[in-house]
Amino acid sequence: MRNWLVHGLAAGFVVVGATSVIAAGDPLETRKTIMDSVAAAAGLGGGMMKGEIAYSPAAGKAAIATMAAASHSFGSFFPAGSDAGDTTASPAIWSDAAGFEAALAKFAATADAAVQASGKDGPADVDAFKAAFGPIMGNCKSCHEAFRVKK
Ligand code: HEC
């Protein structure tokens, strides 16, 4: 458990360092940058699933760990009043808090199951990776449709 968290955070910080400077204490920047790390992990994992990036168990494990770390931290950065400003978070996050919690819990459950399946060295081959990573990718569209607005 501890191991994937550390790896996941490390992977997240690489993305953060490469793409943006965090305004201290701004939950909008934090949650958007966590989602950017999710998008980066989706790019890595999706690229390996499609055969555009050579599969490696270590990279598979890293993509899964990033998803797991994000799924457990993302929900902490939606304080009341943070629906305004440069954000695509939908007001439904606050008006249907239970629904948002459920979407977060499903995201975390699929990511945790993938961590379990990934073992010490990562999923052994691309088929094992697809079986673990596919269900994580099944969360993006449904959560965005319910809890994100188009701008
Ligand atoms: C539990 C809900 C949820 C899930 C699951 C989820 N997202 Fe998001 N995502 C959001 C919300 C809410 C925002 C808007 C954040 C904001 O603008 O404050 C967002 C924003 C984003 C952004 C824009 C970030 C930015 O810099 O503005 C990207 C890219 C993204 N998500 C990719 C993904 C991908 C890829 C997946 C699936 C692997 C995914 N998301 C899964 C809720 C979710």
PDB file of N, CA and C in Angstrom, residues 34-78:
ATOM      1  N   ILE A  34      -4.151  17.818 -10.177  1.00  0.00           N
ATOM      2  CA  ILE A  34      -4.340  16.376  -9.932  1.00  0.00           C
ATOM      3  C   ILE A  34      -4.991  15.741 -11.162  1.00  0.00           C
ATOM      4  N   MET A  35      -6.017  16.415 -11.732  1.00  0.00           N
ATOM      5  CA  MET A  35      -6.659  15.874 -12.943  1.00  0.00           C
ATOM      6  C   MET A  35      -5.688  15.838 -14.118  1.00  0.00           C
ATOM      7  N   ASP A  36      -4.771  16.811 -14.196  1.00  0.00           N
ATOM      8  CA  ASP A  36      -3.755  16.760 -15.252  1.00  0.00           C
ATOM      9  C   ASP A  36      -2.890  15.505 -15.095  1.00  0.00           C
ATOM     10  N   SER A  37      -2.601  15.113 -13.832  1.00  0.00           N
ATOM     11  CA  SER A  37      -1.810  13.892 -13.622  1.00  0.00           C
ATOM     12  C   SER A  37      -2.625  12.661 -14.014  1.00  0.00           C
ATOM     13  N   VAL A  38      -3.948  12.722 -13.792  1.00  0.00           N
ATOM     14  CA  VAL A  38      -4.840  11.637 -14.231  1.00  0.00           C
ATOM     15  C   VAL A  38      -4.806  11.535 -15.762  1.00  0.00           C
ATOM     16  N   ALA A  39      -4.852  12.705 -16.423  1.00  0.00           N
ATOM     17  CA  ALA A  39      -4.828  12.701 -17.890  1.00  0.00           C
ATOM     18  C   ALA A  39      -3.491  12.157 -18.406  1.00  0.00           C
ATOM     19  N   ALA A  40      -2.399  12.488 -17.719  1.00  0.00           N
ATOM     20  CA  ALA A  40      -1.089  11.971 -18.131  1.00  0.00           C
ATOM     21  C   ALA A  40      -1.031  10.458 -17.965  1.00  0.00           C
ATOM     22  N   ALA A  41      -1.564   9.960 -16.844  1.00  0.00           N
ATOM     23  CA  ALA A  41      -1.584   8.508 -16.610  1.00  0.00           C
ATOM     24  C   ALA A  41      -2.487   7.816 -17.627  1.00  0.00           C
ATOM     25  N   ALA A  42      -3.602   8.486 -17.992  1.00  0.00           N
ATOM     26  CA  ALA A  42      -4.499   7.926 -19.007  1.00  0.00           C
ATOM     27  C   ALA A  42      -3.785   7.875 -20.359  1.00  0.00           C
ATOM     28  N   GLY A  43      -2.954   8.876 -20.644  1.00  0.00           N
ATOM     29  CA  GLY A  43      -2.189   8.887 -21.888  1.00  0.00           C
ATOM     30  C   GLY A  43      -1.183   7.751 -21.938  1.00  0.00           C
ATOM     31  N   LEU A  44      -0.501   7.541 -20.820  1.00  0.00           N
ATOM     32  CA  LEU A  44       0.470   6.442 -20.745  1.00  0.00           C
ATOM     33  C   LEU A  44      -0.236   5.089 -20.839  1.00  0.00           C
ATOM     34  N   GLY A  45      -1.252   4.911 -19.995  1.00  0.00           N
ATOM     35  CA  GLY A  45      -1.950   3.622 -19.966  1.00  0.00           C
ATOM     36  C   GLY A  45      -2.696   3.347 -21.267  1.00  0.00           C
ATOM     37  N   GLY A  46      -3.383   4.374 -21.779  1.00  0.00           N
ATOM     38  CA  GLY A  46      -4.124   4.221 -23.031  1.00  0.00           C
ATOM     39  C   GLY A  46      -3.177   3.946 -24.196  1.00  0.00           C
ATOM     40  N   GLY A  47      -2.038   4.628 -24.194  1.00  0.00           N
ATOM     41  CA  GLY A  47      -1.040   4.404 -25.247  1.00  0.00           C
ATOM     42  C   GLY A  47      -0.525   2.971 -25.236  1.00  0.00           C
ATOM     43  N   MET A  48      -0.324   2.418 -24.051  1.00  0.00           N
ATOM     44  CA  MET A  48       0.134   1.024 -23.955  1.00  0.00           C
ATOM     45  C   MET A  48      -0.981   0.056 -24.355  1.00  0.00           C
ATOM     46  N   MET A  49      -2.233   0.376 -23.970  1.00  0.00           N
ATOM     47  CA  MET A  49      -3.350  -0.496 -24.346  1.00  0.00           C
ATOM     48  C   MET A  49      -3.515  -0.546 -25.860  1.00  0.00           C
ATOM     49  N   LYS A  50      -3.277   0.586 -26.524  1.00  0.00           N
ATOM     50  CA  LYS A  50      -3.436   0.639 -27.985  1.00  0.00           C
ATOM     51  C   LYS A  50      -2.186   0.177 -28.728  1.00  0.00           C
ATOM     52  N   GLY A  51      -1.116  -0.094 -27.981  1.00  0.00           N
ATOM     53  CA  GLY A  51       0.116  -0.535 -28.631  1.00  0.00           C
ATOM     54  C   GLY A  51       0.935   0.607 -29.218  1.00  0.00           C
ATOM     55  N   GLU A  52       0.576   1.840 -28.871  1.00  0.00           N
ATOM     56  CA  GLU A  52       1.339   2.989 -29.382  1.00  0.00           C
ATOM     57  C   GLU A  52       2.578   3.236 -28.532  1.00  0.00           C
ATOM     58  N   ILE A  53       2.518   2.761 -27.278  1.00  0.00           N
ATOM     59  CA  ILE A  53       3.672   2.834 -26.373  1.00  0.00           C
ATOM     60  C   ILE A  53       3.975   1.396 -25.970  1.00  0.00           C
ATOM     61  N   ALA A  54       5.238   1.002 -26.028  1.00  0.00           N
ATOM     62  CA  ALA A  54       5.614  -0.379 -25.684  1.00  0.00           C
ATOM     63  C   ALA A  54       5.187  -0.673 -24.248  1.00  0.00           C
ATOM     64  N   TYR A  55       4.553  -1.835 -24.042  1.00  0.00           N
ATOM     65  CA  TYR A  55       4.112  -2.163 -22.690  1.00  0.00           C
ATOM     66  C   TYR A  55       5.286  -2.560 -21.799  1.00  0.00           C
ATOM     67  N   SER A  56       5.294  -2.037 -20.599  1.00  0.00           N
ATOM     68  CA  SER A  56       6.227  -2.523 -19.576  1.00  0.00           C
ATOM     69  C   SER A  56       5.485  -2.582 -18.246  1.00  0.00           C
ATOM     70  N   PRO A  57       5.697  -3.669 -17.486  1.00  0.00           N
ATOM     71  CA  PRO A  57       4.998  -3.796 -16.196  1.00  0.00           C
ATOM     72  C   PRO A  57       5.251  -2.610 -15.268  1.00  0.00           C
ATOM     73  N   ALA A  58       6.471  -2.085 -15.259  1.00  0.00           N
ATOM     74  CA  ALA A  58       6.774  -0.958 -14.365  1.00  0.00           C
ATOM     75  C   ALA A  58       5.972   0.279 -14.758  1.00  0.00           C
ATOM     76  N   ALA A  59       5.860   0.527 -16.066  1.00  0.00           N
ATOM     77  CA  ALA A  59       5.080   1.687 -16.522  1.00  0.00           C
ATOM     78  C   ALA A  59       3.595   1.457 -16.253  1.00  0.00           C
ATOM     79  N   GLY A  60       3.143   0.219 -16.411  1.00  0.00           N
ATOM     80  CA  GLY A  60       1.759  -0.104 -16.094  1.00  0.00           C
ATOM     81  C   GLY A  60       1.469   0.155 -14.635  1.00  0.00           C
ATOM     82  N   LYS A  61       2.386  -0.259 -13.791  1.00  0.00           N
ATOM     83  CA  LYS A  61       2.220  -0.040 -12.359  1.00  0.00           C
ATOM     84  C   LYS A  61       2.193   1.451 -12.029  1.00  0.00           C
ATOM     85  N   ALA A  62       3.049   2.223 -12.685  1.00  0.00           N
ATOM     86  CA  ALA A  62       3.104   3.674 -12.440  1.00  0.00           C
ATOM     87  C   ALA A  62       1.788   4.348 -12.838  1.00  0.00           C
ATOM     88  N   ALA A  63       1.232   3.954 -13.990  1.00  0.00           N
ATOM     89  CA  ALA A  63      -0.029   4.563 -14.442  1.00  0.00           C
ATOM     90  C   ALA A  63      -1.153   4.251 -13.449  1.00  0.00           C
ATOM     91  N   ILE A  64      -1.192   3.018 -12.990  1.00  0.00           N
ATOM     92  CA  ILE A  64      -2.213   2.610 -12.019  1.00  0.00           C
ATOM     93  C   ILE A  64      -2.023   3.353 -10.694  1.00  0.00           C
ATOM     94  N   ALA A  65      -0.783   3.456 -10.239  1.00  0.00           N
ATOM     95  CA  ALA A  65      -0.508   4.117  -8.955  1.00  0.00           C
ATOM     96  C   ALA A  65      -0.904   5.590  -8.986  1.00  0.00           C
ATOM     97  N   THR A  66      -0.666   6.238 -10.129  1.00  0.00           N
ATOM     98  CA  THR A  66      -1.054   7.647 -10.255  1.00  0.00           C
ATOM     99  C   THR A  66      -2.567   7.789 -10.151  1.00  0.00           C
ATOM    100  N   MET A  67      -3.297   6.888 -10.817  1.00  0.00           N
ATOM    101  CA  MET A  67      -4.760   6.911 -10.755  1.00  0.00           C
ATOM    102  C   MET A  67      -5.245   6.710  -9.316  1.00  0.00           C
ATOM    103  N   ALA A  68      -4.631   5.754  -8.633  1.00  0.00           N
ATOM    104  CA  ALA A  68      -5.054   5.469  -7.257  1.00  0.00           C
ATOM    105  C   ALA A  68      -4.802   6.683  -6.359  1.00  0.00           C
ATOM    106  N   ALA A  69      -3.610   7.271  -6.472  1.00  0.00           N
ATOM    107  CA  ALA A  69      -3.293   8.429  -5.632  1.00  0.00           C
ATOM    108  C   ALA A  69      -4.254   9.581  -5.929  1.00  0.00           C
ATOM    109  N   ALA A  70      -4.540   9.801  -7.204  1.00  0.00           N
ATOM    110  CA  ALA A  70      -5.453  10.886  -7.579  1.00  0.00           C
ATOM    111  C   ALA A  70      -6.860  10.613  -7.052  1.00  0.00           C
ATOM    112  N   SER A  71      -7.304   9.367  -7.182  1.00  0.00           N
ATOM    113  CA  SER A  71      -8.687   9.057  -6.788  1.00  0.00           C
ATOM    114  C   SER A  71      -8.903   9.259  -5.289  1.00  0.00           C
ATOM    115  N   HIS A  72      -7.835   9.109  -4.517  1.00  0.00           N
ATOM    116  CA  HIS A  72      -7.962   9.281  -3.063  1.00  0.00           C
ATOM    117  C   HIS A  72      -7.723  10.713  -2.598  1.00  0.00           C
ATOM    118  N   SER A  73      -7.210  11.577  -3.457  1.00  0.00           N
ATOM    119  CA  SER A  73      -6.912  12.947  -3.024  1.00  0.00           C
ATOM    120  C   SER A  73      -7.831  13.993  -3.664  1.00  0.00           C
ATOM    121  N   PHE A  74      -8.305  13.721  -4.877  1.00  0.00           N
ATOM    122  CA  PHE A  74      -9.048  14.712  -5.665  1.00  0.00           C
ATOM    123  C   PHE A  74     -10.227  15.323  -4.909  1.00  0.00           C
ATOM    124  N   GLY A  75     -10.998  14.480  -4.222  1.00  0.00           N
ATOM    125  CA  GLY A  75     -12.213  14.937  -3.557  1.00  0.00           C
ATOM    126  C   GLY A  75     -11.989  15.909  -2.409  1.00  0.00           C
ATOM    127  N   SER A  76     -10.747  16.046  -1.964  1.00  0.00           N
ATOM    128  CA  SER A  76     -10.457  16.929  -0.825  1.00  0.00           C
ATOM    129  C   SER A  76     -10.319  18.398  -1.224  1.00  0.00           C
ATOM    130  N   PHE A  77     -10.457  18.698  -2.525  1.00  0.00           N
ATOM    131  CA  PHE A  77     -10.171  20.064  -2.972  1.00  0.00           C
ATOM    132  C   PHE A  77     -11.386  20.760  -3.586  1.00  0.00           C
ATOM    133  N   PHE A  78     -12.549  20.494  -2.942  1.00  0.00           N
ATOM    134  CA  PHE A  78     -13.795  21.136  -3.370  1.00  0.00           C
ATOM    135  C   PHE A  78     -14.494  21.809  -2.189  1.00  0.00           C
TER     136      PHE A  78
END
